Amino acid sequence: MYVGTQLSGGMLEEFGDAHLRQLAQLGLYHVCIDPIGAPRDWTRDLLARHIERVDAAGLKLDMVQLPLASLNIDTQNIDKVSSPAIVLGQGDERDRQIEGICRLIEDLAALGVHSAKYNFSYLGVPRTRSERGRGGALVPTFRADQITNADDLTSAGRVTADQFWERITYFLERVIPVAEANKVRLACHPNDPMTPPNYRGIEDSVISHVEGLKRFVSIAESPYHGLNFCQGTIGESLENPREEIADVIRWFGTRGKIFNVHFRNIQGKRFSFTEVFPDDGDMDMAHSLRVYKESGVNCMIMPDHVPEIDGQAPFETAFAFCYGYIIALFQANGWDPYGR
């Protein structure tokens, strides 16, 4: 295990090489950073230039995001940045988009990048109105009793649990053999958050909760098929996150199904929570880190979804706090946080 972080291509374009150098200056080495440009258009040459750019900053590219993003299916221009036909089950176009992902996996392997993460999402990341947290920071919030659009269908229409599973299985049975042949670990992020039944036409957000994720990792069984284990999202699906999370980590960790960790904390529980800094939530993150270690997890431990704070560089400041927190937890246990 080692500290890491993630950055989209759009954010890389905004922040530039100075931000990459800043990450190295803060002690990071392993990263998930996407090239600039639409993921469906990435070529092997573009990826190679991107790796050179990351290397030049003193970082190592461990992972990228496949063109299956955590976006609402109705997001503008989703065809350019994601693969909607895969989650909608749209015939020939689904097959073409799957073929494109398989080619991308082959290109990543050829260039020495042996992990990729992805989402299988209809709803994106639903939230209700943000609330005020520590010191007045704005914290992302989900309160099921404040939902106002539960009956508004997306363009996916009504999706039964059986349809959701069929589309997941169709994808996995075609992509996981390619990942295994190329030794690329594919890490799926759970749907964030677990939503009430039939919310916006989705009968059950089947990969938003523990039982669904257990079924998910059993499909197309392979050591290269696992999870981008978002501790925050998993906690959002539990009734008592503090007491339950360790057993969940152990179940997936001891089976070799955790390929990346979003080390994120919440206050609250299923259907009612806020996203907070890792030291400010209900889950004992120091204990969680020890459980990951004891379970044999071998991957990046990275921040995700920080509160919105004041200041001239709120994003960079908030993430820097999280890097320092994670590094300190590693060192307090006598472990190397850098993974060089």
Tab-separated table of C-alpha atoms in Angstrom:
chain	number	residue	atom	x	y	z
A	1	MET	CA	0.000	0.000	0.000
A	2	TYR	CA	1.120	3.550	-0.654
A	3	VAL	CA	-0.366	7.032	-0.801
A	4	GLY	CA	-1.657	8.164	-4.193
A	5	THR	CA	-4.041	10.577	-5.867
A	6	GLN	CA	-6.167	11.027	-8.979
A	7	LEU	CA	-6.653	13.822	-11.492
A	8	SER	CA	-8.901	13.994	-14.531
A	9	GLY	CA	-7.649	15.165	-17.896
A	10	GLY	CA	-9.735	18.320	-17.558
A	11	MET	CA	-8.145	19.149	-14.217
A	12	LEU	CA	-4.674	18.432	-15.608
A	13	GLU	CA	-5.396	20.896	-18.406
A	14	GLU	CA	-6.516	23.491	-15.849
A	15	PHE	CA	-3.699	23.055	-13.317
A	16	GLY	CA	-0.797	22.142	-15.633
A	17	ASP	CA	2.669	20.785	-14.911
A	18	ALA	CA	3.084	22.937	-11.805
A	19	HIS	CA	0.401	20.850	-10.098
A	20	LEU	CA	2.178	17.627	-11.072
A	21	ARG	CA	5.383	18.957	-9.507
A	22	GLN	CA	3.394	20.002	-6.438
A	23	LEU	CA	2.189	16.424	-5.987
A	24	ALA	CA	5.773	15.171	-6.009
A	25	GLN	CA	6.769	17.931	-3.587
A	26	LEU	CA	4.033	16.787	-1.184
A	27	GLY	CA	5.453	13.258	-1.159
A	28	LEU	CA	3.368	11.480	-3.783
A	29	TYR	CA	4.842	9.147	-6.370
A	30	HIS	CA	2.080	6.770	-7.571
A	31	VAL	CA	-0.833	8.517	-9.310
A	32	CYS	CA	-3.939	8.033	-11.422
A	33	ILE	CA	-3.878	10.934	-13.887
A	34	ASP	CA	-5.746	10.976	-17.191
A	35	PRO	CA	-4.417	12.442	-20.424
A	36	ILE	CA	-5.987	15.630	-21.734
A	37	GLY	CA	-8.727	14.940	-24.252
A	38	ALA	CA	-11.753	12.677	-24.579
A	39	PRO	CA	-10.946	9.142	-23.311
A	40	ARG	CA	-12.569	7.547	-26.353
A	41	ASP	CA	-9.914	9.315	-28.469
A	42	TRP	CA	-6.807	8.255	-26.549
A	43	THR	CA	-4.230	6.618	-28.814
A	44	ARG	CA	-1.111	4.698	-27.855
A	45	ASP	CA	1.054	7.642	-28.941
A	46	LEU	CA	-0.991	10.080	-26.848
A	47	LEU	CA	-0.740	7.772	-23.832
A	48	ALA	CA	3.018	7.436	-24.298
A	49	ARG	CA	3.453	11.238	-24.337
A	50	HIS	CA	1.254	11.489	-21.248
A	51	ILE	CA	3.407	8.965	-19.383
A	52	GLU	CA	6.509	10.963	-20.310
A	53	ARG	CA	4.874	14.114	-18.930
A	54	VAL	CA	3.997	12.405	-15.647
A	55	ASP	CA	7.484	10.898	-15.389
A	56	ALA	CA	9.075	14.306	-15.942
A	57	ALA	CA	7.347	15.571	-12.784
A	58	GLY	CA	8.840	12.737	-10.732
A	59	LEU	CA	5.636	10.691	-10.632
A	60	LYS	CA	4.642	7.200	-11.776
A	61	LEU	CA	1.414	6.600	-13.672
A	62	ASP	CA	-0.239	3.622	-11.963
A	63	MET	CA	-3.742	3.929	-13.372
A	64	VAL	CA	-6.127	5.829	-15.651
A	65	GLN	CA	-9.924	6.081	-15.874
A	66	LEU	CA	-11.535	4.064	-18.661
A	67	PRO	CA	-14.225	5.827	-20.733
A	68	LEU	CA	-16.906	4.698	-18.289
A	69	ALA	CA	-17.258	7.668	-15.966
A	70	SER	CA	-19.335	8.537	-12.900
A	71	LEU	CA	-21.691	10.677	-14.964
A	72	ASN	CA	-25.446	10.941	-15.212
A	73	ILE	CA	-26.490	9.223	-18.428
A	74	ASP	CA	-28.033	12.540	-19.589
A	75	THR	CA	-24.802	14.531	-19.194
A	76	GLN	CA	-24.203	16.834	-22.161
A	77	ASN	CA	-21.750	15.349	-24.698
A	78	ILE	CA	-21.585	12.066	-22.779
A	79	ASP	CA	-20.928	10.226	-26.065
A	80	LYS	CA	-17.571	11.984	-26.314
A	81	VAL	CA	-16.348	11.299	-22.792
A	82	SER	CA	-17.956	8.023	-21.786
A	83	SER	CA	-19.588	4.883	-23.201
A	84	PRO	CA	-23.344	5.214	-22.708
A	85	ALA	CA	-24.279	2.355	-25.046
A	86	ILE	CA	-22.581	-0.081	-22.667
A	87	VAL	CA	-24.727	0.855	-19.684
A	88	LEU	CA	-27.842	1.230	-21.870
A	89	GLY	CA	-27.309	-2.151	-23.572
A	90	GLN	CA	-27.584	-0.669	-27.071
A	91	GLY	CA	-26.684	-3.487	-29.458
A	92	ASP	CA	-23.997	-2.899	-32.069
A	93	GLU	CA	-22.894	0.408	-30.566
A	94	ARG	CA	-22.381	-1.344	-27.208
A	95	ASP	CA	-20.089	-3.851	-28.924
A	96	ARG	CA	-18.135	-1.070	-30.642
A	97	GLN	CA	-17.617	0.754	-27.355
A	98	ILE	CA	-16.520	-2.457	-25.626
A	99	GLU	CA	-14.042	-3.107	-28.451
A	100	GLY	CA	-12.635	0.389	-27.935
A	101	ILE	CA	-12.116	-0.287	-24.225
A	102	CYS	CA	-10.414	-3.594	-25.008
A	103	ARG	CA	-8.001	-1.796	-27.361
A	104	LEU	CA	-7.292	0.777	-24.659
A	105	ILE	CA	-6.497	-1.996	-22.171
A	106	GLU	CA	-4.037	-3.491	-24.667
A	107	ASP	CA	-2.405	-0.087	-25.202
A	108	LEU	CA	-2.068	0.503	-21.452
A	109	ALA	CA	-0.406	-2.873	-20.970
A	110	ALA	CA	2.005	-2.251	-23.837
A	111	LEU	CA	3.067	0.995	-22.140
A	112	GLY	CA	3.475	-0.524	-18.677
A	113	VAL	CA	0.275	0.770	-17.034
A	114	HIS	CA	-1.336	-2.240	-15.383
A	115	SER	CA	-4.413	-0.793	-13.664
A	116	ALA	CA	-7.495	1.115	-14.814
A	117	LYS	CA	-10.625	2.227	-13.001
A	118	TYR	CA	-14.154	2.695	-14.260
A	119	ASN	CA	-17.796	3.215	-13.294
A	120	PHE	CA	-21.034	1.609	-14.435
A	121	SER	CA	-23.427	4.419	-13.720
A	122	TYR	CA	-26.822	5.771	-14.772
A	123	LEU	CA	-27.290	8.451	-12.134
A	124	GLY	CA	-23.853	9.986	-11.702
A	125	VAL	CA	-23.300	11.095	-8.093
A	126	PRO	CA	-26.678	12.327	-6.760
A	127	ARG	CA	-26.601	14.734	-3.838
A	128	THR	CA	-29.057	17.038	-2.098
A	129	ARG	CA	-28.217	20.593	-0.993
A	130	SER	CA	-24.736	20.882	0.581
A	131	GLU	CA	-24.571	21.618	4.290
A	132	ARG	CA	-22.039	23.398	6.496
A	133	GLY	CA	-19.441	21.284	8.248
A	134	ARG	CA	-16.346	21.941	10.322
A	135	GLY	CA	-15.439	25.633	10.394
A	136	GLY	CA	-18.213	26.399	7.912
A	137	ALA	CA	-16.821	24.251	5.089
A	138	LEU	CA	-19.407	23.177	2.525
A	139	VAL	CA	-19.810	19.416	2.713
A	140	PRO	CA	-21.506	17.324	-0.007
A	141	THR	CA	-24.723	15.889	1.404
A	142	PHE	CA	-27.355	13.281	0.630
A	143	ARG	CA	-30.641	13.237	2.567
A	144	ALA	CA	-33.227	10.866	1.124
A	145	ASP	CA	-36.000	12.800	2.856
A	146	GLN	CA	-34.988	15.915	0.867
A	147	ILE	CA	-35.065	14.345	-2.603
A	148	THR	CA	-37.258	16.304	-5.010
A	149	ASN	CA	-36.659	14.446	-8.301
A	150	ALA	CA	-37.242	10.795	-7.358
A	151	ASP	CA	-39.874	10.338	-10.088
A	152	ASP	CA	-37.897	12.060	-12.868
A	153	LEU	CA	-36.681	9.318	-15.210
A	154	THR	CA	-33.345	9.606	-16.987
A	155	SER	CA	-33.110	8.760	-20.684
A	156	ALA	CA	-32.388	5.181	-19.565
A	157	GLY	CA	-36.041	4.916	-18.600
A	158	ARG	CA	-36.930	2.240	-16.083
A	159	VAL	CA	-34.061	-0.175	-15.416
A	160	THR	CA	-34.861	-3.349	-13.506
A	161	ALA	CA	-32.265	-5.050	-11.340
A	162	ASP	CA	-32.177	-7.942	-13.833
A	163	GLN	CA	-31.455	-5.553	-16.707
A	164	PHE	CA	-28.722	-3.857	-14.702
A	165	TRP	CA	-27.077	-7.217	-14.017
A	166	GLU	CA	-27.409	-8.345	-17.638
A	167	ARG	CA	-25.596	-5.247	-18.887
A	168	ILE	CA	-22.870	-5.585	-16.266
A	169	THR	CA	-22.385	-9.278	-17.090
A	170	TYR	CA	-22.295	-8.646	-20.851
A	171	PHE	CA	-19.534	-6.091	-20.331
A	172	LEU	CA	-17.478	-8.140	-17.881
A	173	GLU	CA	-17.586	-11.356	-19.905
A	174	ARG	CA	-16.047	-9.530	-22.879
A	175	VAL	CA	-13.592	-7.213	-21.139
A	176	ILE	CA	-12.178	-9.218	-18.221
A	177	PRO	CA	-10.554	-11.898	-20.465
A	178	VAL	CA	-8.717	-9.091	-22.302
A	179	ALA	CA	-7.641	-7.557	-18.999
A	180	GLU	CA	-6.390	-10.925	-17.772
A	181	ALA	CA	-4.506	-11.639	-20.988
A	182	ASN	CA	-2.779	-8.252	-20.679
A	183	LYS	CA	-2.373	-8.358	-16.877
A	184	VAL	CA	-4.304	-5.118	-16.334
A	185	ARG	CA	-6.340	-4.886	-13.133
A	186	LEU	CA	-9.780	-3.327	-13.718
A	187	ALA	CA	-11.185	-1.517	-10.661
A	188	CYS	CA	-14.899	-0.671	-10.666
A	189	HIS	CA	-16.142	2.135	-8.428
A	190	PRO	CA	-19.430	1.420	-6.608
A	191	ASN	CA	-22.439	3.518	-7.559
A	192	ASP	CA	-22.387	6.563	-5.271
A	193	PRO	CA	-24.567	6.646	-3.239
A	194	MET	CA	-26.929	3.771	-2.563
A	195	THR	CA	-30.262	5.300	-3.586
A	196	PRO	CA	-33.793	4.369	-2.491
A	197	PRO	CA	-35.589	1.724	-4.595
A	198	ASN	CA	-36.832	2.988	-7.979
A	199	TYR	CA	-35.092	6.342	-7.593
A	200	ARG	CA	-35.287	7.998	-11.028
A	201	GLY	CA	-36.359	4.677	-12.553
A	202	ILE	CA	-33.472	2.551	-11.247
A	203	GLU	CA	-35.082	-0.354	-9.409
A	204	ASP	CA	-31.892	-1.135	-7.446
A	205	SER	CA	-28.491	0.551	-7.726
A	206	VAL	CA	-27.071	-2.960	-7.634
A	207	ILE	CA	-23.377	-2.106	-7.245
A	208	SER	CA	-23.887	0.522	-4.554
A	209	HIS	CA	-24.119	-1.884	-1.620
A	210	VAL	CA	-22.117	-4.737	-0.167
A	211	GLU	CA	-24.277	-7.669	-1.262
A	212	GLY	CA	-24.396	-6.391	-4.818
A	213	LEU	CA	-20.640	-5.851	-4.899
A	214	LYS	CA	-20.054	-9.405	-3.657
A	215	ARG	CA	-22.115	-10.664	-6.593
A	216	PHE	CA	-20.313	-8.286	-8.948
A	217	VAL	CA	-16.810	-9.585	-8.186
A	218	SER	CA	-18.000	-13.188	-8.665
A	219	ILE	CA	-18.956	-12.527	-12.310
A	220	ALA	CA	-16.184	-13.402	-14.796
A	221	GLU	CA	-13.997	-14.342	-11.837
A	222	SER	CA	-10.381	-13.254	-12.339
A	223	PRO	CA	-7.497	-11.799	-10.308
A	224	TYR	CA	-7.754	-8.825	-12.682
A	225	HIS	CA	-11.422	-8.100	-11.863
A	226	GLY	CA	-12.047	-6.096	-8.681
A	227	LEU	CA	-12.962	-2.800	-7.117
A	228	ASN	CA	-11.968	0.799	-6.837
A	229	PHE	CA	-12.962	0.420	-3.191
A	230	CYS	CA	-14.478	3.751	-2.194
A	231	GLN	CA	-14.692	3.587	1.579
A	232	GLY	CA	-16.970	6.604	1.591
A	233	THR	CA	-19.448	5.056	-0.833
A	234	ILE	CA	-19.422	1.736	1.013
A	235	GLY	CA	-19.975	3.582	4.301
A	236	GLU	CA	-22.932	5.390	2.712
A	237	SER	CA	-24.664	2.026	2.189
A	238	LEU	CA	-24.284	0.811	5.789
A	239	GLU	CA	-26.511	1.281	8.816
A	240	ASN	CA	-23.525	1.593	11.176
A	241	PRO	CA	-20.436	2.469	9.119
A	242	ARG	CA	-18.073	2.661	12.109
A	243	GLU	CA	-18.874	-0.860	13.282
A	244	GLU	CA	-19.442	-2.544	9.904
A	245	ILE	CA	-16.706	-1.210	7.610
A	246	ALA	CA	-13.833	-3.382	8.887
A	247	ASP	CA	-15.601	-6.638	8.026
A	248	VAL	CA	-16.398	-5.312	4.555
A	249	ILE	CA	-12.742	-4.383	3.962
A	250	ARG	CA	-11.669	-7.836	5.136
A	251	TRP	CA	-14.149	-9.638	2.870
A	252	PHE	CA	-12.947	-7.941	-0.303
A	253	GLY	CA	-9.328	-7.438	0.757
A	254	THR	CA	-8.590	-11.050	1.676
A	255	ARG	CA	-10.053	-12.175	-1.650
A	256	GLY	CA	-7.725	-9.874	-3.591
A	257	LYS	CA	-10.554	-7.676	-4.908
A	258	ILE	CA	-9.361	-4.219	-3.825
A	259	PHE	CA	-7.272	-2.559	-6.563
A	260	ASN	CA	-7.551	1.081	-5.456
A	261	VAL	CA	-8.877	2.761	-2.303
A	262	HIS	CA	-10.760	6.050	-2.068
A	263	PHE	CA	-9.879	6.755	1.560
A	264	ARG	CA	-12.899	8.890	2.354
A	265	ASN	CA	-14.970	9.382	5.505
A	266	ILE	CA	-18.592	10.339	6.150
A	267	GLN	CA	-20.842	11.464	8.965
A	268	GLY	CA	-24.121	9.564	8.942
A	269	LYS	CA	-25.284	6.346	7.332
A	270	ARG	CA	-27.471	4.875	4.589
A	271	PHE	CA	-29.687	7.492	2.897
A	272	SER	CA	-28.493	10.326	5.185
A	273	PHE	CA	-24.872	11.489	5.281
A	274	THR	CA	-22.348	14.239	4.663
A	275	GLU	CA	-18.874	13.825	3.134
A	276	VAL	CA	-16.171	15.153	5.451
A	277	PHE	CA	-12.408	15.208	5.917
A	278	PRO	CA	-10.935	11.805	6.867
A	279	ASP	CA	-10.276	12.824	10.487
A	280	ASP	CA	-13.774	14.270	10.982
A	281	GLY	CA	-16.146	11.396	10.236
A	282	ASP	CA	-17.754	8.420	11.898
A	283	MET	CA	-15.382	5.751	10.589
A	284	ASP	CA	-12.075	5.155	12.391
A	285	MET	CA	-9.710	5.699	9.466
A	286	ALA	CA	-6.569	4.742	11.388
A	287	HIS	CA	-8.143	1.380	12.187
A	288	SER	CA	-9.371	1.016	8.609
A	289	LEU	CA	-5.859	1.485	7.254
A	290	ARG	CA	-4.582	-1.280	9.524
A	291	VAL	CA	-7.364	-3.566	8.278
A	292	TYR	CA	-6.399	-2.907	4.649
A	293	LYS	CA	-2.816	-3.842	5.520
A	294	GLU	CA	-3.792	-6.971	7.435
A	295	SER	CA	-6.044	-8.038	4.544
A	296	GLY	CA	-3.175	-7.959	2.041
A	297	VAL	CA	-4.319	-4.926	0.052
A	298	ASN	CA	-1.639	-3.727	-2.394
A	299	CYS	CA	-2.598	-0.506	-4.166
A	300	MET	CA	-2.887	3.278	-3.892
A	301	ILE	CA	-4.655	4.787	-0.878
A	302	MET	CA	-5.990	8.140	-2.089
A	303	PRO	CA	-8.304	10.991	-1.056
A	304	ASP	CA	-11.606	11.671	-2.780
A	305	HIS	CA	-14.502	14.165	-2.491
A	306	VAL	CA	-13.053	16.708	-0.079
A	307	PRO	CA	-15.201	19.470	1.482
A	308	GLU	CA	-15.215	22.900	-0.162
A	309	ILE	CA	-13.095	25.184	2.006
A	310	ASP	CA	-12.151	28.875	1.908
A	311	GLY	CA	-8.873	30.290	0.642
A	312	GLN	CA	-7.076	31.041	-2.608
A	313	ALA	CA	-6.472	27.376	-3.561
A	314	PRO	CA	-9.251	25.413	-1.840
A	315	PHE	CA	-8.975	22.226	-3.914
A	316	GLU	CA	-5.205	21.985	-3.613
A	317	THR	CA	-5.219	22.883	0.089
A	318	ALA	CA	-7.902	20.340	0.995
A	319	PHE	CA	-6.221	17.529	-0.890
A	320	ALA	CA	-2.811	18.436	0.559
A	321	PHE	CA	-4.324	18.055	4.031
A	322	CYS	CA	-5.551	14.577	3.078
A	323	TYR	CA	-2.171	13.528	1.664
A	324	GLY	CA	-0.485	14.583	4.890
A	325	TYR	CA	-3.083	12.750	6.969
A	326	ILE	CA	-2.637	9.504	5.029
A	327	ILE	CA	1.166	9.732	5.066
A	328	ALA	CA	1.108	10.331	8.827
A	329	LEU	CA	-1.071	7.243	9.382
A	330	PHE	CA	1.394	5.130	7.415
A	331	GLN	CA	4.367	6.457	9.345
A	332	ALA	CA	2.625	6.078	12.717
A	333	ASN	CA	2.417	2.346	11.925
A	334	GLY	CA	6.036	2.187	10.775
A	335	TRP	CA	5.108	1.636	7.107
A	336	ASP	CA	6.600	3.259	3.997
A	337	PRO	CA	3.879	5.505	2.520
A	338	TYR	CA	5.662	6.215	-0.753
A	339	GLY	CA	5.943	2.833	-2.484
A	340	ARG	CA	8.993	3.709	-4.531
